[in-house]
């Protein structure tokens, strides 16, 4: 583009070019916003499932380390995330409360639980707060005998309250005390498949 005075080129971007860039950017943002929102919800679910897995593993470790029975209690009937790790029999070596994660009042992730005796198939979603309050207990060798007996929680579904299409993850506890996170939406050959 030439300036009004002669042959000197003028550097810069015209108003029309700027408006085109703004319009294209707005279309890209509008198309990506729903996907970004789902990604954030999926990330919140994954983070909560990971934190719950860590709490269950810590409970098992505490039981073995203290050579005592410990219990991880999930106590919110609305399914909001939070737990208390405590000793079953309080002593000088094993306090009433070892650790605690306060219930998340503002969080949108929800938990629903079931024992082995009433656990539905993985295609069925456990409703937020189902089976709660409930416990997972570990003995001094790290096993979870009450899970095997069907009286303690064996499955916890981690979902998002704002979306039915957000990822759902499942935390499983075996009678041997093994804890893992699985994804019911992945194929059977995938390592995170629920079975």
mmCIF file of C-alpha atoms in Angstrom:
data_model
loop_
_atom_site.group_PDB
_atom_site.id
_atom_site.type_symbol
_atom_site.label_atom_id
_atom_site.label_comp_id
_atom_site.label_asym_id
_atom_site.label_seq_id
_atom_site.Cartn_x
_atom_site.Cartn_y
_atom_site.Cartn_z
ATOM 1 C CA UNK A 1 0.000 0.000 0.000
ATOM 2 C CA UNK A 2 1.308 3.434 -0.838
ATOM 3 C CA UNK A 3 1.045 6.490 1.327
ATOM 4 C CA UNK A 4 -0.782 9.600 0.197
ATOM 5 C CA UNK A 5 2.504 11.477 -0.309
ATOM 6 C CA UNK A 6 4.181 9.218 -2.763
ATOM 7 C CA UNK A 7 5.936 5.949 -3.180
ATOM 8 C CA UNK A 8 6.813 5.204 0.433
ATOM 9 C CA UNK A 9 5.240 1.955 1.656
ATOM 10 C CA UNK A 10 3.191 2.126 4.864
ATOM 11 C CA UNK A 11 3.671 -0.693 7.379
ATOM 12 C CA UNK A 12 0.744 -2.125 9.341
ATOM 13 C CA UNK A 13 -2.497 -3.990 9.066
ATOM 14 C CA UNK A 14 -5.665 -2.578 7.617
ATOM 15 C CA UNK A 15 -8.918 -2.398 9.531
ATOM 16 C CA UNK A 16 -10.514 -5.008 7.253
ATOM 17 C CA UNK A 17 -7.673 -7.468 7.874
ATOM 18 C CA UNK A 18 -8.005 -6.951 11.629
ATOM 19 C CA UNK A 19 -11.761 -7.566 11.521
ATOM 20 C CA UNK A 20 -11.267 -10.792 9.552
ATOM 21 C CA UNK A 21 -8.775 -12.055 12.138
ATOM 22 C CA UNK A 22 -11.179 -11.190 14.989
ATOM 23 C CA UNK A 23 -14.117 -12.917 13.225
ATOM 24 C CA UNK A 24 -12.145 -16.101 12.500
ATOM 25 C CA UNK A 25 -10.825 -16.160 16.084
ATOM 26 C CA UNK A 26 -14.361 -15.805 17.458
ATOM 27 C CA UNK A 27 -15.594 -18.719 15.314
ATOM 28 C CA UNK A 28 -12.726 -20.937 16.447
ATOM 29 C CA UNK A 29 -13.362 -20.047 20.117
ATOM 30 C CA UNK A 30 -17.113 -20.673 19.768
ATOM 31 C CA UNK A 31 -16.503 -24.063 18.203
ATOM 32 C CA UNK A 32 -13.935 -25.055 20.838
ATOM 33 C CA UNK A 33 -15.679 -23.814 23.986
ATOM 34 C CA UNK A 34 -17.922 -26.882 24.535
ATOM 35 C CA UNK A 35 -14.978 -29.224 24.022
ATOM 36 C CA UNK A 36 -12.889 -27.176 26.439
ATOM 37 C CA UNK A 37 -15.663 -27.311 29.055
ATOM 38 C CA UNK A 38 -15.900 -31.095 28.744
ATOM 39 C CA UNK A 39 -12.119 -31.377 28.965
ATOM 40 C CA UNK A 40 -12.154 -29.391 32.234
ATOM 41 C CA UNK A 41 -14.929 -31.604 33.704
ATOM 42 C CA UNK A 42 -13.077 -34.759 32.633
ATOM 43 C CA UNK A 43 -9.939 -33.401 34.277
ATOM 44 C CA UNK A 44 -11.834 -32.738 37.526
ATOM 45 C CA UNK A 45 -13.168 -36.326 37.522
ATOM 46 C CA UNK A 46 -9.721 -37.775 36.809
ATOM 47 C CA UNK A 47 -8.175 -35.631 39.562
ATOM 48 C CA UNK A 48 -10.796 -36.725 42.105
ATOM 49 C CA UNK A 49 -10.390 -40.395 41.183
ATOM 50 C CA UNK A 50 -6.624 -40.052 41.542
ATOM 51 C CA UNK A 51 -6.963 -38.370 44.929
ATOM 52 C CA UNK A 52 -9.348 -41.094 46.124
ATOM 53 C CA UNK A 53 -6.949 -43.784 44.882
ATOM 54 C CA UNK A 54 -4.116 -42.097 46.804
ATOM 55 C CA UNK A 55 -6.254 -41.916 49.969
ATOM 56 C CA UNK A 56 -7.117 -45.621 49.742
ATOM 57 C CA UNK A 57 -3.477 -46.536 49.158
ATOM 58 C CA UNK A 58 -2.482 -44.350 52.131
ATOM 59 C CA UNK A 59 -5.074 -46.139 54.285
ATOM 60 C CA UNK A 60 -3.625 -49.516 53.319
ATOM 61 C CA UNK A 61 -0.086 -48.282 54.018
ATOM 62 C CA UNK A 62 -1.131 -46.906 57.415
ATOM 63 C CA UNK A 63 -2.689 -50.261 58.340
ATOM 64 C CA UNK A 64 0.501 -52.144 57.509
ATOM 65 C CA UNK A 65 2.811 -49.533 59.063
ATOM 66 C CA UNK A 66 0.827 -49.299 62.299
ATOM 67 C CA UNK A 67 0.097 -53.047 62.352
ATOM 68 C CA UNK A 68 -3.519 -52.148 63.056
ATOM 69 C CA UNK A 69 -6.929 -52.071 61.404
ATOM 70 C CA UNK A 70 -7.720 -48.712 59.805
ATOM 71 C CA UNK A 71 -10.805 -47.380 58.077
ATOM 72 C CA UNK A 72 -11.312 -44.834 55.326
ATOM 73 C CA UNK A 73 -14.793 -43.379 55.813
ATOM 74 C CA UNK A 74 -16.668 -41.677 52.976
ATOM 75 C CA UNK A 75 -19.407 -39.872 54.810
ATOM 76 C CA UNK A 76 -21.245 -37.383 52.614
ATOM 77 C CA UNK A 77 -24.730 -38.631 51.685
ATOM 78 C CA UNK A 78 -24.859 -36.214 48.719
ATOM 79 C CA UNK A 79 -21.726 -37.806 47.255
ATOM 80 C CA UNK A 80 -19.488 -34.773 47.673
ATOM 81 C CA UNK A 81 -15.814 -35.656 47.903
ATOM 82 C CA UNK A 82 -14.231 -35.980 51.337
ATOM 83 C CA UNK A 83 -12.995 -38.675 53.703
ATOM 84 C CA UNK A 84 -11.619 -39.459 57.155
ATOM 85 C CA UNK A 85 -8.859 -41.992 57.773
ATOM 86 C CA UNK A 86 -8.991 -43.427 61.292
ATOM 87 C CA UNK A 87 -7.980 -46.392 63.408
ATOM 88 C CA UNK A 88 -10.640 -48.976 64.216
ATOM 89 C CA UNK A 89 -9.235 -49.464 67.733
ATOM 90 C CA UNK A 90 -7.737 -46.264 69.118
ATOM 91 C CA UNK A 91 -4.416 -46.605 70.955
ATOM 92 C CA UNK A 92 -1.243 -44.650 71.606
ATOM 93 C CA UNK A 93 0.142 -45.918 68.279
ATOM 94 C CA UNK A 94 -3.096 -45.520 66.363
ATOM 95 C CA UNK A 95 -5.094 -42.270 66.823
ATOM 96 C CA UNK A 96 -8.798 -41.750 66.235
ATOM 97 C CA UNK A 97 -8.087 -39.560 63.186
ATOM 98 C CA UNK A 98 -4.950 -40.123 61.160
ATOM 99 C CA UNK A 99 -5.806 -37.852 58.225
ATOM 100 C CA UNK A 100 -8.815 -36.074 56.853
ATOM 101 C CA UNK A 101 -9.926 -34.507 53.599
ATOM 102 C CA UNK A 102 -12.847 -32.182 54.388
ATOM 103 C CA UNK A 103 -15.974 -32.528 52.283
ATOM 104 C CA UNK A 104 -15.742 -30.293 49.223
ATOM 105 C CA UNK A 105 -18.809 -28.076 49.515
ATOM 106 C CA UNK A 106 -18.246 -26.144 46.264
ATOM 107 C CA UNK A 107 -16.849 -28.980 44.160
ATOM 108 C CA UNK A 108 -18.948 -30.489 41.386
ATOM 109 C CA UNK A 109 -17.426 -33.987 41.381
ATOM 110 C CA UNK A 110 -19.601 -36.639 43.027
ATOM 111 C CA UNK A 111 -19.044 -40.158 44.384
ATOM 112 C CA UNK A 112 -21.448 -43.059 44.507
ATOM 113 C CA UNK A 113 -20.508 -46.370 46.146
ATOM 114 C CA UNK A 114 -21.522 -50.014 46.316
ATOM 115 C CA UNK A 115 -20.405 -53.104 48.173
ATOM 116 C CA UNK A 116 -19.537 -56.304 46.325
ATOM 117 C CA UNK A 117 -22.918 -57.850 47.211
ATOM 118 C CA UNK A 118 -24.985 -55.089 45.548
ATOM 119 C CA UNK A 119 -22.555 -53.922 42.870
ATOM 120 C CA UNK A 120 -24.243 -53.553 39.461
ATOM 121 C CA UNK A 121 -22.486 -54.038 36.123
ATOM 122 C CA UNK A 122 -20.090 -51.355 34.939
ATOM 123 C CA UNK A 123 -22.591 -50.137 32.354
ATOM 124 C CA UNK A 124 -24.766 -48.882 35.241
ATOM 125 C CA UNK A 125 -23.758 -45.592 36.831
ATOM 126 C CA UNK A 126 -23.928 -45.391 40.623
ATOM 127 C CA UNK A 127 -25.873 -42.257 41.562
ATOM 128 C CA UNK A 128 -24.154 -39.540 43.560
ATOM 129 C CA UNK A 129 -24.379 -40.427 47.233
ATOM 130 C CA UNK A 130 -25.529 -44.008 46.599
ATOM 131 C CA UNK A 131 -24.146 -46.360 49.235
ATOM 132 C CA UNK A 132 -22.846 -43.479 51.348
ATOM 133 C CA UNK A 133 -21.905 -43.066 54.100
ATOM 134 C CA UNK A 134 -19.659 -46.085 53.862
ATOM 135 C CA UNK A 135 -16.235 -47.431 54.759
ATOM 136 C CA UNK A 136 -13.275 -49.262 53.347
ATOM 137 C CA UNK A 137 -11.284 -51.054 56.032
ATOM 138 C CA UNK A 138 -7.777 -52.507 55.801
ATOM 139 C CA UNK A 139 -6.230 -54.937 58.258
ATOM 140 C CA UNK A 140 -2.637 -55.114 59.494
ATOM 141 C CA UNK A 141 -1.480 -57.085 56.436
ATOM 142 C CA UNK A 142 -3.100 -54.647 53.980
ATOM 143 C CA UNK A 143 -6.058 -56.819 53.030
ATOM 144 C CA UNK A 144 -9.668 -55.614 52.998
ATOM 145 C CA UNK A 145 -11.622 -58.567 54.442
ATOM 146 C CA UNK A 146 -14.862 -56.609 54.869
ATOM 147 C CA UNK A 147 -14.776 -55.767 51.161
ATOM 148 C CA UNK A 148 -14.517 -59.487 50.393
ATOM 149 C CA UNK A 149 -17.362 -60.197 52.850
ATOM 150 C CA UNK A 150 -19.556 -57.613 51.107
ATOM 151 C CA UNK A 151 -20.000 -55.242 54.043
ATOM 152 C CA UNK A 152 -17.515 -52.530 52.963
ATOM 153 C CA UNK A 153 -17.375 -50.459 49.783
ATOM 154 C CA UNK A 154 -15.873 -52.310 46.805
ATOM 155 C CA UNK A 155 -16.663 -49.778 44.061
ATOM 156 C CA UNK A 156 -16.824 -45.995 43.902
ATOM 157 C CA UNK A 157 -18.072 -44.226 40.765
ATOM 158 C CA UNK A 158 -16.568 -40.778 40.237
ATOM 159 C CA UNK A 159 -18.854 -38.544 38.154
ATOM 160 C CA UNK A 160 -19.491 -34.860 37.499
ATOM 161 C CA UNK A 161 -22.678 -33.183 38.723
ATOM 162 C CA UNK A 162 -22.821 -30.731 35.796
ATOM 163 C CA UNK A 163 -22.649 -33.196 32.942
ATOM 164 C CA UNK A 164 -23.909 -36.643 32.057
ATOM 165 C CA UNK A 165 -21.453 -36.802 29.148
ATOM 166 C CA UNK A 166 -18.358 -36.123 31.241
ATOM 167 C CA UNK A 167 -16.030 -39.064 31.779
ATOM 168 C CA UNK A 168 -16.979 -41.462 34.552
ATOM 169 C CA UNK A 169 -14.221 -43.317 36.331
ATOM 170 C CA UNK A 170 -14.551 -46.217 38.736
ATOM 171 C CA UNK A 171 -12.330 -46.925 41.743
ATOM 172 C CA UNK A 172 -12.262 -50.623 42.659
ATOM 173 C CA UNK A 173 -11.117 -52.183 45.934
ATOM 174 C CA UNK A 174 -10.488 -55.928 46.125
ATOM 175 C CA UNK A 175 -10.643 -58.157 49.183
ATOM 176 C CA UNK A 176 -6.856 -58.481 48.969
ATOM 177 C CA UNK A 177 -6.580 -54.706 49.422
ATOM 178 C CA UNK A 178 -5.651 -53.892 45.840
ATOM 179 C CA UNK A 179 -6.996 -50.565 44.640
ATOM 180 C CA UNK A 180 -7.220 -49.380 41.042
ATOM 181 C CA UNK A 181 -8.959 -46.850 38.820
ATOM 182 C CA UNK A 182 -10.710 -48.054 35.692
ATOM 183 C CA UNK A 183 -12.658 -46.454 32.868
ATOM 184 C CA UNK A 184 -15.852 -48.264 31.806
ATOM 185 C CA UNK A 185 -15.834 -46.429 28.456
ATOM 186 C CA UNK A 186 -12.590 -47.928 27.111
ATOM 187 C CA UNK A 187 -12.282 -51.135 25.089
ATOM 188 C CA UNK A 188 -11.627 -54.466 26.773
ATOM 189 C CA UNK A 189 -8.010 -54.580 25.555
ATOM 190 C CA UNK A 190 -7.134 -51.273 27.232
ATOM 191 C CA UNK A 191 -5.258 -51.409 30.583
ATOM 192 C CA UNK A 192 -7.839 -49.095 32.227
ATOM 193 C CA UNK A 193 -10.794 -51.294 31.202
ATOM 194 C CA UNK A 194 -13.131 -52.229 34.064
ATOM 195 C CA UNK A 195 -13.564 -55.950 34.601
#
